[in-house]
Amino acid sequence: MEGAMSDLTRRLTEVLPGNVLTGGQISDDYAHDEALTAVAVRPFAVVRPGNAGEIASVLAIAAELGVPVTARGAGTGLAGACIPAANGIVLSLERMNRILEIDTDNHVAVVQAGVTLSQLDEALAPFGLVYPVYPGENSATIGGNVATNAGGMRAVKYGVTRHHVLGLEAVLGTGEIIRTGGRFVKSTTGYDLTQLIAGSEGTLAVVTEAILKLCPRPKFSTTVLAPFASLAEVSSAVPGIVRSGINPVILEYVDSTGLNRITANVGLDLGIPDHVQTAATAYLIVVVEQHIEGRLDEDVERLAEQLVNLGALDVYVLPLHSSASLFEAREKAFWVLKEMGVDDIVDVVVPRASVPEYLERVRAISERQETRIGAVGHAGDGNVHLSVFQPDAGKRHEVMRAILREGIALGGAISAEHGIGREKKAYFLEFEDPAKLALMRRIKTAFDPQGILNPGTLLG
Amino acid sequence: MEGAMSDLTRRLTEVLPGNVLTGGQISDDYAHDEALTAVAVRPFAVVRPGNAGEIASVLAIAAELGVPVTARGAGTGLAGACIPAANGIVLSLERMNRILEIDTDNHVAVVQAGVTLSQLDEALAPFGLVYPVYPGENSATIGGNVATNAGGMRAVKYGVTRHHVLGLEAVLGTGEIIRTGGRFVKSTTGYDLTQLIAGSEGTLAVVTEAILKLCPRPKFSTTVLAPFASLAEVSSAVPGIVRSGINPVILEYVDSTGLNRITANVGLDLGIPDHVQTAATAYLIVVVEQHIEGRLDEDVERLAEQLVNLGALDVYVLPLHSSASLFEAREKAFWVLKEMGVDDIVDVVVPRASVPEYLERVRAISERQETRIGAVGHAGDGNVHLSVFQPDAGKRHEVMRAILREGIALGGAISAEHGIGREKKAYFLEFEDPAKLALMRRIKTAFDPQGILNPGTLLG
């Protein structure tokens, strides 16, 4: 075994001199992501390739020797999908962090997998363009976002990562480099490998480069906050707002406890009078964008009118700094929960009209299982985030099963945006149709016949 | 052989009494689609199942006996993808034509595969909703549209079929029925089988039901026609219009010969003065939509100003009836070409900024090969439609190869929306990366281990 490992080190070093780390050279960071319950695992080696050719060489060696390989971006994932195998290799994309092209004629950016969301946004702003997917964690990499099909708050208008990935360069488990798609949205030329790799959590191929679809960057935006007496009213207001044609970019709900918690965390006072705060149990946060300033005011006026008709207790147009603070606070919600000692998190998706029914069922589970469960979510797209406070692992597992089963029963899915990874794998394998699991395993084998890519996640 | 065939007939009839056609009972319609060069083939049998369970039974029998099965919607395809094998079964979805649900809260329609675009549009209009994909042939079925990932003129704003398919019911080549996706846009729960089946031209699974994403139906729209002195000016105007934030729903170019031909065909006079017609060599057709009437006028004004700045000779806002006639005429372009004796058609896609360069290269091919080639296209999305007039099959093949090779060289793909089918298969197999072809074949085997689904198309 030791001989085999030193043989592996030697061969990796031949390919990547100076960029192979083993033993004490490996920082603990490479052993985990931000998942709450998955156990950190130190890999045998960390490699830091500089291009797709080097990755191909690493994968060819790994396939030959049967060594697991786990690709890693910024490690900001929440499902343990980039936790490596103990005898495996972490393939870090940290050195592949170049924006290769901003193509303003085709509204496309071509980036290496290790480029971060904040890096890309900074580069696009001067061109009046935006990559509009907004999972909330701007230090995440595009490669990681593609692997998890990252979602976020703007999905109601812009969709999620897969809707903005037009093409990829990727390395198969065989060590073959392929290019998929291109600078166009329209193609029926063989199977859509781009969309198959997106969301596959590193189990089919290592993404090395992505062609991203950009949008014109809206010049004006306003945030509206509407308190409601009940969450059911919030949720039933949502379809009407979507249908109105205002095309909101963000449509979030948060219960009053949640809002108080996240605003208190950043010391933000939204200026809501006490009597309204007392009457409100849930809030809708709506952001509208426009390319033309006058239209924004009109849209906000129409929206406010509609919200009041739909039962809002009042409507607050937030000043720019409050709005920025609110979203900054919202992005930190996970960290606030972590400080509060949350034991597990859920990012189930249900049809958006089923959100009130789903939350009702979750409330029943919470009572039955004597477990505190907090809720916050993307009302526009049916993505519900739950925080489960239950230190007993066995009991927590039962709560999680019940929560996920109810989501599926309402026509939903286990994960909207975090992915399955290591954390949700047991639930996925339990609840998914066995015929589909068998099909996915055959697809996995088509890409990765030796099974070296990210074993232990998703399919097992 | 004859014994085996009568055994097949007997077993199919057991599953589908009264809905198995053989021999003289089979209409010639089942032998072809609308492809120009693919040869019609009469199948051994036509079956007309009424539900997914019956389809599963047919596929299980076919898999056991190794009989090819070709699914068929309305037969309006342009690539020969639903031409059956001579010893095979045509599986017609004609009886599965029910709209199962229009879900106004989730903005979703659930339809059987045999529902037509016109049927769906008629059902959605009263709800103020629209399925915005507009390939132009309204008698086509949703199942066929999913199989070919149908595109059309509205892709610049709404994307293509795959962007509106949220979930599927489908039957694998094994006879297993699976359900994919759901009434949501956001999910990272295993591989995206929905997007893999979309555009796979009936080679991976038979689609029986689709969950479609709907949009609010815009109340107001206007068509603007702008003549330009050169096609290069038309094409270079496009990125600016896309970036403006006007968000046009249609952005088509057509050369003056093309425009004259399609308008003459329906007797439409667009009222363009003679001196402008003489100076114009190409036209841009832009359609803008709005939910609010006043904004439409503003948008049209801004657009007109921008078009003039970008070099338009003039700008015409078309009266409603002219606009309707123009698009009706545009939809009939294929039939006009057919009457003119066109020998083959191409629907290549290139990055939209490369359209002028591509057309220049096509012009050079046309001259070099002494072959008339007409061009019309979707300027907003880089999809170029070429009509090749060359009766000599050998020479035509060379012209087609050259045309497709230049598209690929510019970063494009062979087919934007018609698909590969039987007609483009030889080119696809010649030009596609062998590593990707091998991967696609392994994926095909994962879905259809016996290779019964639509052999002879796409991959061979």
Coordinates of C-alpha atoms in Angstrom, one line a residue, chain B residues 23-459:
Chain B
G23 CA -49.5 -3.8 -44.0
G24 CA -52.1 -2.0 -46.1
Q25 CA -53.7 -0.4 -42.9
I26 CA -50.6 1.8 -42.6
S27 CA -51.0 5.2 -44.2
D28 CA -48.0 6.5 -46.1
D29 CA -47.9 9.5 -43.7
Y30 CA -46.3 7.2 -41.1
A31 CA -43.3 6.7 -43.5
H32 CA -41.9 10.2 -43.4
D33 CA -41.7 13.6 -41.9
E34 CA -41.1 16.9 -43.7
A35 CA -37.4 16.4 -44.3
L36 CA -36.3 17.1 -47.9
T37 CA -33.8 14.4 -48.7
A38 CA -34.4 11.6 -46.3
V39 CA -36.0 8.6 -47.9
A40 CA -39.5 7.5 -46.7
V41 CA -39.6 4.1 -45.1
R42 CA -42.8 2.1 -44.4
P43 CA -42.7 0.5 -40.9
F44 CA -43.8 -3.1 -40.2
A45 CA -46.4 -1.8 -37.7
V46 CA -47.9 1.3 -36.3
V47 CA -49.1 1.3 -32.7
R48 CA -51.3 4.0 -31.1
P49 CA -51.0 3.7 -27.3
G50 CA -53.3 5.6 -25.0
N51 CA -51.0 5.8 -21.9
A52 CA -47.5 5.4 -20.6
G53 CA -48.3 1.9 -19.3
E54 CA -49.2 0.7 -22.8
I55 CA -46.0 2.3 -24.2
A56 CA -44.0 0.5 -21.5
S57 CA -45.5 -2.8 -22.6
V58 CA -44.7 -2.1 -26.3
L59 CA -41.1 -1.2 -25.5
A60 CA -40.7 -4.2 -23.3
I61 CA -41.9 -6.5 -26.2
A62 CA -39.7 -4.6 -28.7
A63 CA -36.6 -4.9 -26.4
E64 CA -37.2 -8.6 -25.9
L65 CA -37.5 -9.2 -29.7
G66 CA -34.9 -6.6 -30.7
V67 CA -37.4 -4.6 -32.8
P68 CA -36.7 -0.9 -33.6
V69 CA -39.3 1.6 -32.3
T70 CA -39.7 5.2 -33.6
A71 CA -41.8 7.6 -31.6
R72 CA -43.9 10.0 -33.7
G73 CA -45.8 13.2 -33.0
A74 CA -47.3 15.2 -35.8
G75 CA -44.5 14.3 -38.3
T76 CA -43.6 18.0 -38.9
G77 CA -39.8 17.4 -38.3
L78 CA -37.3 18.6 -40.8
A79 CA -34.4 16.1 -40.2
G80 CA -36.0 12.7 -40.8
A81 CA -35.8 11.9 -37.1
C82 CA -39.2 10.1 -37.1
I83 CA -38.7 8.0 -40.2
P84 CA -38.9 4.4 -38.9
A85 CA -36.9 1.3 -39.7
A86 CA -38.4 -1.0 -42.4
N87 CA -38.8 -3.8 -39.9
G88 CA -39.7 -1.5 -37.1
I89 CA -42.6 -0.1 -35.2
V90 CA -43.9 3.5 -35.4
L91 CA -45.2 4.5 -32.0
S92 CA -47.7 7.3 -32.7
L93 CA -48.6 9.6 -29.8
E94 CA -51.7 10.8 -31.7
R95 CA -54.2 9.5 -29.1
M96 CA -52.3 11.0 -26.1
N97 CA -53.4 14.5 -26.8
R98 CA -54.9 15.7 -23.5
I99 CA -54.0 18.8 -21.6
L100 CA -53.9 17.3 -18.1
E101 CA -53.7 20.6 -16.1
I102 CA -53.2 24.3 -16.4
D103 CA -51.8 25.3 -13.0
T104 CA -52.2 29.0 -12.8
D105 CA -50.6 29.3 -9.3
N106 CA -47.4 27.6 -10.4
H107 CA -47.5 28.9 -14.0
V108 CA -47.2 25.4 -15.3
A109 CA -49.1 23.2 -17.9
V110 CA -49.0 19.5 -17.7
V111 CA -49.7 17.9 -21.1
Q112 CA -49.5 14.6 -22.8
A113 CA -46.9 14.3 -25.6
G114 CA -49.4 14.4 -28.4
V115 CA -50.8 17.9 -27.5
T116 CA -50.2 20.4 -30.3
L117 CA -48.8 23.9 -29.9
S118 CA -52.0 25.5 -31.3
Q119 CA -54.1 23.4 -28.9
L120 CA -52.0 24.5 -26.0
D121 CA -52.0 28.1 -27.0
E122 CA -55.8 28.2 -27.3
A123 CA -56.2 26.6 -23.9
L124 CA -53.8 29.1 -22.2
A125 CA -55.0 32.4 -23.7
P126 CA -58.0 32.7 -21.4
F127 CA -55.7 32.5 -18.4
G128 CA -53.4 35.3 -19.5
L129 CA -50.6 32.8 -19.8
V130 CA -48.4 31.7 -22.7
Y131 CA -46.1 28.8 -23.6
P132 CA -43.7 31.2 -25.4
V133 CA -41.7 28.8 -27.6
Y134 CA -42.6 29.5 -31.1
P135 CA -41.0 27.2 -33.7
G136 CA -43.5 28.4 -36.3
E137 CA -45.3 25.1 -37.0
N138 CA -48.3 25.2 -34.7
S139 CA -49.5 21.7 -35.7
A140 CA -46.3 20.2 -34.1
T141 CA -46.7 18.3 -30.9
I142 CA -45.1 19.0 -27.5
G143 CA -43.5 15.5 -27.6
G144 CA -41.9 16.2 -30.9
N145 CA -40.8 19.7 -29.8
V146 CA -39.2 18.2 -26.7
A147 CA -37.5 15.5 -28.8
T148 CA -36.0 18.0 -31.2
N149 CA -35.6 20.8 -28.6
A150 CA -37.5 23.0 -31.0
G151 CA -36.4 26.6 -31.2
G152 CA -37.9 29.4 -33.4
M153 CA -38.1 33.1 -33.5
R154 CA -38.6 34.0 -29.9
A155 CA -35.4 32.3 -28.6
V156 CA -33.7 35.7 -28.1
K157 CA -36.1 36.5 -25.3
Y158 CA -37.5 33.2 -24.1
G159 CA -34.9 30.5 -25.0
V160 CA -35.9 27.3 -26.6
T161 CA -38.0 24.2 -25.7
R162 CA -35.5 22.9 -23.1
H163 CA -35.8 26.1 -21.2
H164 CA -39.5 25.6 -20.7
V165 CA -39.5 21.9 -19.9
L166 CA -39.5 21.5 -16.1
G167 CA -40.2 17.8 -16.0
L168 CA -41.1 14.7 -18.0
E169 CA -42.8 11.3 -17.9
A170 CA -40.8 9.1 -20.2
V171 CA -40.4 5.4 -21.0
L172 CA -36.8 4.0 -21.2
G173 CA -35.7 1.5 -23.8
T174 CA -36.0 -1.1 -21.0
G175 CA -39.7 -0.4 -20.7
E176 CA -39.3 1.4 -17.4
I177 CA -41.5 4.5 -16.8
I178 CA -39.7 7.4 -15.1
R179 CA -40.8 10.8 -13.9
T180 CA -38.2 13.6 -13.9
G181 CA -38.2 17.2 -12.6
G182 CA -41.3 18.8 -11.3
R183 CA -43.2 22.1 -11.0
F184 CA -40.1 24.1 -10.1
V185 CA -37.0 25.6 -11.8
K186 CA -34.6 25.0 -9.1
S187 CA -33.2 21.5 -8.2
T188 CA -29.9 19.8 -7.6
T189 CA -31.1 16.3 -6.8
G190 CA -29.2 13.9 -9.0
Y191 CA -28.5 14.2 -12.7
D192 CA -30.8 16.3 -14.8
L193 CA -32.5 13.6 -16.8
T194 CA -35.1 16.1 -18.1
Q195 CA -32.5 18.1 -20.0
L196 CA -30.8 15.0 -21.2
I197 CA -33.9 13.6 -22.8
A198 CA -34.8 17.0 -24.3
G199 CA -33.2 17.2 -27.7
S200 CA -32.3 13.5 -27.8
E201 CA -34.5 12.9 -30.8
G202 CA -36.3 9.8 -29.5
T203 CA -33.1 7.8 -29.0
L204 CA -33.0 7.7 -25.2
A205 CA -36.7 7.5 -24.2
V206 CA -40.2 8.0 -25.4
V207 CA -41.6 11.2 -23.8
T208 CA -45.2 10.6 -22.7
E209 CA -45.9 13.7 -20.6
A210 CA -44.3 17.1 -20.0
I211 CA -44.5 19.8 -17.3
L212 CA -44.1 23.1 -19.1
K213 CA -43.1 26.4 -17.7
L214 CA -45.5 29.2 -18.7
C215 CA -45.1 33.0 -18.8
P216 CA -47.5 35.9 -18.3
R217 CA -49.0 36.6 -21.7
P218 CA -47.9 40.0 -22.9
K219 CA -50.8 42.2 -23.7
F220 CA -49.2 44.5 -26.2
S221 CA -46.7 44.1 -29.0
T222 CA -45.4 46.0 -32.0
T223 CA -43.4 44.9 -35.1
V224 CA -40.7 47.2 -36.4
L225 CA -39.1 46.8 -39.8
A226 CA -35.8 48.4 -40.6
P227 CA -34.1 48.4 -44.0
F228 CA -30.3 48.5 -44.1
A229 CA -27.8 49.0 -47.0
S230 CA -25.9 45.9 -46.0
L231 CA -26.3 42.7 -44.1
A232 CA -23.1 43.5 -42.2
E233 CA -24.8 46.6 -40.7
V234 CA -27.9 44.6 -39.8
S235 CA -25.8 42.1 -37.9
S236 CA -23.6 44.6 -36.1
A237 CA -26.7 46.4 -35.0
V238 CA -28.0 43.3 -33.1
P239 CA -25.8 43.3 -30.0
G240 CA -26.6 47.0 -29.3
I241 CA -30.3 46.2 -29.4
V242 CA -30.0 43.2 -27.1
R243 CA -27.9 45.3 -24.7
S244 CA -30.4 48.2 -24.6
G245 CA -32.7 46.5 -22.2
I246 CA -35.7 46.7 -24.6
N247 CA -35.6 42.9 -24.5
P248 CA -37.0 42.2 -28.0
V249 CA -39.0 39.0 -28.4
I250 CA -38.1 38.6 -32.1
L251 CA -35.0 39.8 -33.9
E252 CA -34.9 38.4 -37.4
Y253 CA -33.0 39.4 -40.4
V254 CA -33.9 38.7 -44.0
D255 CA -32.3 39.8 -47.2
S256 CA -34.3 41.8 -49.7
T257 CA -34.8 38.9 -52.1
G258 CA -36.1 36.8 -49.2
L259 CA -38.4 39.5 -47.9
N260 CA -39.8 40.1 -51.4
R261 CA -40.4 36.4 -51.9
I262 CA -42.2 35.8 -48.7
T263 CA -44.4 38.9 -48.9
A264 CA -45.2 38.2 -52.6
N265 CA -46.3 34.7 -51.6
V266 CA -49.1 36.1 -49.4
G267 CA -49.8 39.2 -51.4
L268 CA -48.5 41.6 -48.6
D269 CA -47.5 45.1 -49.4
L270 CA -45.4 46.6 -46.6
G271 CA -45.6 50.1 -48.0
I272 CA -41.9 50.6 -48.3
P273 CA -41.1 53.4 -50.9
D274 CA -39.3 52.3 -54.1
H275 CA -36.2 54.3 -53.4
V276 CA -35.8 52.6 -50.0
Q277 CA -36.4 49.2 -51.5
T278 CA -33.7 49.9 -54.1
A279 CA -31.1 51.0 -51.5
A280 CA -31.9 48.2 -49.0
T281 CA -30.2 44.9 -49.3
A282 CA -31.3 43.5 -45.9
Y283 CA -34.0 44.0 -43.3
L284 CA -34.2 43.6 -39.6
I285 CA -37.5 42.7 -38.1
V286 CA -37.9 43.5 -34.4
V287 CA -40.9 42.7 -32.2
V288 CA -41.2 44.2 -28.8
E289 CA -43.8 43.3 -26.2
Q290 CA -45.1 45.0 -23.1
H291 CA -47.5 44.4 -20.3
I292 CA -48.2 48.1 -20.1
E293 CA -49.4 49.9 -23.2
G294 CA -47.7 53.3 -22.8
R295 CA -44.3 51.6 -22.4
L296 CA -44.6 49.9 -25.7
D297 CA -44.8 53.2 -27.5
E298 CA -41.8 54.5 -25.6
D299 CA -39.9 51.3 -26.4
V300 CA -40.7 51.6 -30.1
E301 CA -39.5 55.2 -30.1
R302 CA -36.3 54.3 -28.4
L303 CA -35.8 51.4 -30.7
A304 CA -36.4 53.5 -33.8
E305 CA -33.9 56.1 -32.7
Q306 CA -31.3 53.4 -31.9
L307 CA -31.9 51.7 -35.3
V308 CA -31.4 55.0 -37.2
N309 CA -28.2 55.5 -35.1
L310 CA -27.1 52.0 -36.1
G311 CA -27.5 52.8 -39.8
A312 CA -31.1 51.9 -40.7
L313 CA -32.2 53.6 -43.9
D314 CA -35.6 54.1 -42.3
V315 CA -37.9 52.5 -39.7
Y316 CA -41.4 51.2 -40.3
V317 CA -43.8 50.4 -37.5
L318 CA -46.1 47.8 -39.1
P319 CA -49.8 47.9 -38.7
L320 CA -51.2 44.9 -36.8
H321 CA -52.5 43.1 -39.9
S322 CA -49.3 43.6 -41.9
S323 CA -47.3 42.2 -39.0
A324 CA -49.6 39.2 -38.7
S325 CA -49.3 38.6 -42.4
L326 CA -45.5 39.0 -42.4
F327 CA -45.1 36.3 -39.7
E328 CA -47.6 34.1 -41.3
A329 CA -45.6 34.5 -44.5
R330 CA -42.3 33.9 -42.6
E331 CA -43.7 30.6 -41.2
K332 CA -44.5 29.5 -44.7
A333 CA -40.9 30.2 -45.9
F334 CA -40.1 26.5 -45.9
W335 CA -43.1 25.7 -48.2
V336 CA -42.2 28.6 -50.5
L337 CA -38.6 27.2 -50.7
K338 CA -40.0 23.7 -51.4
E339 CA -42.2 25.0 -54.2
M340 CA -39.1 26.7 -55.6
G341 CA -37.4 23.3 -55.7
V342 CA -34.9 23.7 -52.9
D343 CA -32.7 20.6 -52.6
D344 CA -31.5 20.8 -49.0
I345 CA -31.8 23.1 -46.0
V346 CA -29.4 24.0 -43.2
D347 CA -30.2 25.4 -39.7
V348 CA -26.7 26.0 -38.4
V349 CA -26.0 28.1 -35.4
V350 CA -23.0 30.4 -34.8
P351 CA -22.3 33.0 -32.1
R352 CA -24.6 35.8 -33.1
A353 CA -21.7 38.3 -33.7
S354 CA -20.2 35.8 -36.2
V355 CA -23.3 35.8 -38.5
P356 CA -21.8 38.4 -41.0
E357 CA -18.5 36.5 -41.2
Y358 CA -20.4 33.2 -41.6
L359 CA -22.6 34.6 -44.4
E360 CA -19.5 35.9 -46.1
R361 CA -18.0 32.4 -46.0
V362 CA -21.2 30.9 -47.3
R363 CA -21.2 33.4 -50.2
A364 CA -17.7 32.2 -51.1
I365 CA -18.8 28.6 -51.0
S366 CA -21.8 29.4 -53.1
E367 CA -19.6 31.1 -55.8
R368 CA -16.8 28.4 -55.6
Q369 CA -19.3 25.6 -55.9
E370 CA -21.6 27.4 -58.4
T371 CA -24.5 26.6 -56.2
R372 CA -27.3 29.0 -55.3
I373 CA -27.7 29.4 -51.5
G374 CA -30.4 31.6 -49.9
A375 CA -30.1 32.9 -46.4
V376 CA -32.6 34.0 -43.7
G377 CA -32.2 33.8 -40.0
H378 CA -32.7 34.5 -36.4
A379 CA -30.3 37.4 -35.9
G380 CA -30.8 37.6 -32.2
D381 CA -29.6 34.0 -31.5
G382 CA -27.2 33.3 -34.4
N383 CA -29.4 30.7 -36.0
V384 CA -28.9 30.9 -39.8
H385 CA -31.2 29.1 -42.2
L386 CA -29.7 28.4 -45.6
S387 CA -31.5 26.9 -48.6
V388 CA -29.2 25.0 -51.0
F389 CA -30.2 24.7 -54.6
Q390 CA -28.0 22.0 -56.1
P391 CA -29.7 18.9 -57.7
D392 CA -26.5 16.9 -58.1
A393 CA -26.3 14.8 -54.9
G394 CA -22.5 14.5 -54.8
K395 CA -21.9 18.2 -55.4
R396 CA -24.6 19.0 -52.9
H397 CA -23.0 16.8 -50.3
E398 CA -19.7 18.8 -50.7
V399 CA -21.6 22.1 -50.4
M400 CA -23.3 20.9 -47.3
R401 CA -20.0 19.7 -45.8
A402 CA -18.4 23.0 -46.5
I403 CA -21.3 25.0 -45.1
L404 CA -21.4 23.0 -41.8
R405 CA -17.6 22.9 -41.5
E406 CA -17.5 26.7 -41.6
G407 CA -20.2 27.0 -39.0
I408 CA -18.3 24.7 -36.7
A409 CA -15.0 26.6 -37.4
L410 CA -16.7 29.8 -36.1
G411 CA -17.7 28.1 -32.8
G412 CA -21.1 27.0 -34.0
A413 CA -23.0 23.7 -34.2
I414 CA -24.6 21.8 -37.1
S415 CA -28.2 22.2 -36.0
A416 CA -29.8 24.9 -34.0
E417 CA -33.3 23.5 -33.9
H418 CA -34.2 20.9 -36.6
G419 CA -32.0 18.3 -35.1
I420 CA -29.7 15.7 -36.6
G421 CA -32.1 12.9 -37.4
R422 CA -31.3 10.9 -40.5
E423 CA -30.5 13.9 -42.7
K424 CA -27.6 15.4 -40.9
K425 CA -26.3 12.2 -39.3
A426 CA -23.4 11.6 -41.7
Y427 CA -22.1 15.2 -41.1
F428 CA -22.6 14.9 -37.4
L429 CA -20.6 11.7 -37.2
E430 CA -17.9 13.1 -39.4
F431 CA -17.4 16.4 -37.6
E432 CA -18.2 15.7 -33.9
D433 CA -15.3 14.9 -31.5
P434 CA -14.9 11.0 -31.5
A435 CA -14.5 11.1 -27.7
K436 CA -17.9 12.8 -27.4
L437 CA -19.6 10.5 -29.9
A438 CA -18.3 7.5 -27.9
L439 CA -19.6 9.1 -24.6
M440 CA -23.0 9.7 -26.2
R441 CA -23.1 6.1 -27.3
R442 CA -22.4 5.0 -23.8
I443 CA -25.2 7.3 -22.5
K444 CA -27.5 5.9 -25.2
T445 CA -26.8 2.4 -23.9
A446 CA -27.5 3.5 -20.3
F447 CA -31.1 4.4 -21.4
D448 CA -31.6 1.8 -24.1
P449 CA -29.4 -1.2 -23.6
Q450 CA -31.0 -3.2 -26.6
G451 CA -30.7 -0.2 -28.9
I452 CA -34.3 -0.3 -30.0
L453 CA -35.1 3.4 -29.8
N454 CA -34.9 5.2 -33.1
P455 CA -31.9 3.4 -34.6
G456 CA -30.6 5.0 -37.9
T457 CA -30.9 8.5 -36.5
L458 CA -28.4 10.8 -34.6
L459 CA -25.7 8.3 -33.5

